Coordinates of C-alpha atoms and ligand atoms in Angstrom, one line a residue:
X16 CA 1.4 25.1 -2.4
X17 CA 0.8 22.4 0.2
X18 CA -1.5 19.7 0.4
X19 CA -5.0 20.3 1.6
X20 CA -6.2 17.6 3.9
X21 CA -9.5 17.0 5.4
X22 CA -10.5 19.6 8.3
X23 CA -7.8 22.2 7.4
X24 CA -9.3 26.0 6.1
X25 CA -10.5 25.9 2.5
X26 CA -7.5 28.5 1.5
X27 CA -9.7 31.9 0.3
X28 CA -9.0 33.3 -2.7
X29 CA -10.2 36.1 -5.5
X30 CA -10.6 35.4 -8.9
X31 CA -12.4 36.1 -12.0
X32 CA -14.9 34.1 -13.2
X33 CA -17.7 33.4 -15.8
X34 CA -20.1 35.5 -13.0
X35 CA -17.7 38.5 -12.3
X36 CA -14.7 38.5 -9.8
X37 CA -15.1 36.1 -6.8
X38 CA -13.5 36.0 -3.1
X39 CA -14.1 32.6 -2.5
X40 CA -15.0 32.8 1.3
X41 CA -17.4 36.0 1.2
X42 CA -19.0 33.8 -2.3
X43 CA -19.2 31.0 -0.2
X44 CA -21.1 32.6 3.0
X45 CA -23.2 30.3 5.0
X46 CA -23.2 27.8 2.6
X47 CA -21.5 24.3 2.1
X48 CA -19.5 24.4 -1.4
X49 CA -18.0 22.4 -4.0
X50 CA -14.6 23.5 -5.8
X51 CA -13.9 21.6 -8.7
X52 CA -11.3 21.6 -11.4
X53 CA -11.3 20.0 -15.1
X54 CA -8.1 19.6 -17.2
X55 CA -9.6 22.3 -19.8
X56 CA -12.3 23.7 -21.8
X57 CA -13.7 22.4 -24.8
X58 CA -12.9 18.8 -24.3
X59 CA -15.2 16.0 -24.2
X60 CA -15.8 14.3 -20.5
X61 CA -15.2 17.7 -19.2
X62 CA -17.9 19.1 -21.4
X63 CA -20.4 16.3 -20.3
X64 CA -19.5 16.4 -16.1
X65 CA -20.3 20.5 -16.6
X66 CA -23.5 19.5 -18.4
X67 CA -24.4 17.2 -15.4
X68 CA -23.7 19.7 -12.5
X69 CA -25.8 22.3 -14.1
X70 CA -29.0 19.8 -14.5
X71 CA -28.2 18.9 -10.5
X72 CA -28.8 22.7 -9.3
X73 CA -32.2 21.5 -7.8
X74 CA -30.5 18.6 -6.0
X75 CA -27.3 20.9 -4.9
X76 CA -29.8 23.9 -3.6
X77 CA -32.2 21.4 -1.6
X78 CA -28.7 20.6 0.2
X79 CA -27.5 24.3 0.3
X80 CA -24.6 23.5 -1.3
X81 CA -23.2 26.2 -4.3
X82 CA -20.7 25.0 -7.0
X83 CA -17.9 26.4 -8.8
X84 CA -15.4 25.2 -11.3
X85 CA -12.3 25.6 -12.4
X86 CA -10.1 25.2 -15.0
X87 CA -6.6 26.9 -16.3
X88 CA -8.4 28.6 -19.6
X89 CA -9.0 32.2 -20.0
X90 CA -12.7 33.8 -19.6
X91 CA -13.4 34.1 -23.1
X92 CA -12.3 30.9 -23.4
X93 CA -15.2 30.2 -21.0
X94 CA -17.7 31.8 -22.3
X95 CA -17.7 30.4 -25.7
X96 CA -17.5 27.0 -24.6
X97 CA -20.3 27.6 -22.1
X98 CA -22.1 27.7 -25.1
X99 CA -21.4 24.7 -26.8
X100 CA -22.4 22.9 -23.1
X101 CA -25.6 24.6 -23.1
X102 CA -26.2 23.2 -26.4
X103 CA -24.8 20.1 -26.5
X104 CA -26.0 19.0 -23.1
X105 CA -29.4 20.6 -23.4
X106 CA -29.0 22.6 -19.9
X107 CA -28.1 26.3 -18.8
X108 CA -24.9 26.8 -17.4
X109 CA -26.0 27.6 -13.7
X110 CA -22.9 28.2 -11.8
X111 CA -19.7 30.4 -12.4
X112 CA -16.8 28.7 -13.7
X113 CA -13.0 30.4 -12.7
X114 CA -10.8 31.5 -15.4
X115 CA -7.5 30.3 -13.5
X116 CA -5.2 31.5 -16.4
X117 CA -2.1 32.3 -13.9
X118 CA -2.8 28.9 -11.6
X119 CA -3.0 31.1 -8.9
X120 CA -6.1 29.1 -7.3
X121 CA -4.6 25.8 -9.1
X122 CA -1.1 25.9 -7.5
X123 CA -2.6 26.8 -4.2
X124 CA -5.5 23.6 -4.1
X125 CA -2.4 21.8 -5.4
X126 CA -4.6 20.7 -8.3
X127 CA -1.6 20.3 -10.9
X128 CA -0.1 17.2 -10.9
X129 CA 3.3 17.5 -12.7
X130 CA 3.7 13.3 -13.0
X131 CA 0.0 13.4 -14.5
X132 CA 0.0 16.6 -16.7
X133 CA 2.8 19.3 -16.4
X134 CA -0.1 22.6 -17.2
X135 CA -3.6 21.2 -16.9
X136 CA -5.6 20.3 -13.9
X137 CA -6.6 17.1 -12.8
X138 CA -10.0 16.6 -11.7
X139 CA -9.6 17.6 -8.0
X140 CA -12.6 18.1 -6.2
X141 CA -13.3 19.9 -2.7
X142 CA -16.5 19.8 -0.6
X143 CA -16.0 22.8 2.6
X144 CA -18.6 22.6 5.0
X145 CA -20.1 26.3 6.3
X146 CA -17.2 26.7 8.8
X147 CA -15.3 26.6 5.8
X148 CA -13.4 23.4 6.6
X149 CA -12.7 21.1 3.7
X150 CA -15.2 17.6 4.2
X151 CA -14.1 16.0 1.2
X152 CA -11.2 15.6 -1.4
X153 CA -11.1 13.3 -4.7
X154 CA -8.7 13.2 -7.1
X155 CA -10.3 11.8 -10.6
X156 CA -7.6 11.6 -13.4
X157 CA -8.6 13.7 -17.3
X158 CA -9.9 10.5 -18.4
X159 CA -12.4 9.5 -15.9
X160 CA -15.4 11.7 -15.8
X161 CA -16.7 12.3 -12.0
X162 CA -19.9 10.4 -11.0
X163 CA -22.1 13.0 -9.2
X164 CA -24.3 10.9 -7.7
X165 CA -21.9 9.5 -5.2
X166 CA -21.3 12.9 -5.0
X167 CA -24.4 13.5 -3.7
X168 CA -24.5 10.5 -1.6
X169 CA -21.2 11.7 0.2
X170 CA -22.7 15.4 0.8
X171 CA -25.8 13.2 2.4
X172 CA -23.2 10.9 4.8
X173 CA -21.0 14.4 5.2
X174 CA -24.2 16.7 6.2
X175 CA -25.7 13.3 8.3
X176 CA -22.9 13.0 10.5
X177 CA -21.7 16.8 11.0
X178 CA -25.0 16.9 13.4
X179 CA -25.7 13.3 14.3
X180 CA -23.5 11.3 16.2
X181 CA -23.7 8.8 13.4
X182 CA -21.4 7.1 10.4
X183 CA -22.8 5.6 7.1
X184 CA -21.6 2.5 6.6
X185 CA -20.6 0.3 3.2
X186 CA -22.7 1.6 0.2
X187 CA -25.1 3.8 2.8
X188 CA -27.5 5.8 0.5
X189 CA -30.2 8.4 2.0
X190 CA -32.8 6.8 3.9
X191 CA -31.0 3.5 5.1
X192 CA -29.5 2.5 8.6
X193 CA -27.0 4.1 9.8
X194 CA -24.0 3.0 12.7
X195 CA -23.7 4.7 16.1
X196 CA -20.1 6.1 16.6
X197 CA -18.4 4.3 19.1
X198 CA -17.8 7.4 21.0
X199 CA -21.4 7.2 22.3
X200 CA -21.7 4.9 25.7
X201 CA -24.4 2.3 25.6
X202 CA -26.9 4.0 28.1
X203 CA -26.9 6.9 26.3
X204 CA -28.2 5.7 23.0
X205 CA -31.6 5.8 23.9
X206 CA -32.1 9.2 24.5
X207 CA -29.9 9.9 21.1
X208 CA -31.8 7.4 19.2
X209 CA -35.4 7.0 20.2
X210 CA -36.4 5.3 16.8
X211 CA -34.2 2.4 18.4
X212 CA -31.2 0.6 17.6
X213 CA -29.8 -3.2 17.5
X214 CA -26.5 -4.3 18.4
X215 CA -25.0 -6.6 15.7
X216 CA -21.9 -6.6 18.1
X217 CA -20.8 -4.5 20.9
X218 CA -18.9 -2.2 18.4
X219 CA -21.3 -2.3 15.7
X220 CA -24.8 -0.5 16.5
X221 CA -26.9 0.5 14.0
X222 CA -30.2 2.7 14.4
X223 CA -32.9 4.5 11.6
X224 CA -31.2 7.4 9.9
X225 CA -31.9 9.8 12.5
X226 CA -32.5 13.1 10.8
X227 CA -35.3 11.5 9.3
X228 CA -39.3 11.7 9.8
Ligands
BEZ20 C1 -11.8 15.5 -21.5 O1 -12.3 16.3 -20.7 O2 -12.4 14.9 -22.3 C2 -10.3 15.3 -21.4 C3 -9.5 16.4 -21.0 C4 -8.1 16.2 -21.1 C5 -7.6 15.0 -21.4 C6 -8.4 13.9 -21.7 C7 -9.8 14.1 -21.8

């Protein structure tokens, strides 16, 4: 195990899940992904944050992004609760969920945190973009479900700025003004940026979210 920082490999992997065995790479395949772990199966927040990724599967595929989860309880274990998320949460369990019973795929996304909880995951979270490079890492603790619209915000800033030579700046959302890196010499913003730009200081250049119509 060693930590995984942002722009190292997302480490592959095979394991079973609720959809049949996975290698996490070849699963993955052109797509940007989410890996997410939850301290264990039939318990209540982590009962509700799998109920809301499953109603998001519209928002996820219009990004082409594909989720997994993951937590250290066996398959059967899975199934059953799947269940009682389907019911409770009025929604269809849409993606597969890992039955990380060794903590094979725990132990090497470091997602056990001995000083937190000696055998359950915390609520680690990875986004890898299509080279399969990690873009994002939170850390929630068991008692502080996820909030997967930010989530979706940061895939927007993270799938924004892997093509436009842009940042998002304090509270950015979809749609709003974005900052030109500082990388990008004054002359040549206006052939990167022909919607325009102003220059609130000389380091601080914002222009219309480029990738937009
Ligand atoms: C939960 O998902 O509700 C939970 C899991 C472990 C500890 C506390 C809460």
């Amino acid at each position: 195990m060693s930590t995984i920082r942002l722009g190292d490999e997302a480490p592959n992997f095979t394991a079973q899940s609720t959809e049949g065995e996975i290698n996490f790479h070849e699963w993955l395949g052109e797509s940007w992904g989410i890996l997410f772990s939850h301290p264990a199966d039939y318990t209540p927040v982590c009962t509700t944050e799998l109920g809301t990724v499953a109603k998001y599967k519209t928002e996820f595929d219009n990004r082409n992004v594909k989720v997994v989860a993951l937590s250290v309880d066996g398959l059967e274990s899975h199934k059953g609760w799947v269940n009682d998320i389907n019911e409770t949460q009025n929604t269809e369990v849409n993606f597969p969920i890992i039955a990380d019973e060794d903590r094979k795929v725990a132990e090497l996304y470091d997602m056990i945190h001995p000083n937190a909880d000696s055998k359950l995951t915390v609520r680690s979270l990875f986004v890898i973009d299509p080279d399969k490079k990690v873009k994002l890492t939170i850390t929630y603790p068991a008692s502080t479900g996820r909030n997967f619209d930010e989530l979706l915000r940061v895939i927007d800033s993270l799938q924004l700025t892997a093509y436009h030579k842009v940042a998002t700046p304090a509270n950015w959302n979809s749609g709003d003004d974005c900052v030109i890196v500082p990388s990008v010499a004054n002359e040549d913003i206006p052939g990167l940026f022909p919607k325009g730009h102003t220059e609130v200081k000389p380091y601080l250049r914002m222009t219309p979210q480029p990738n937009l119509k």
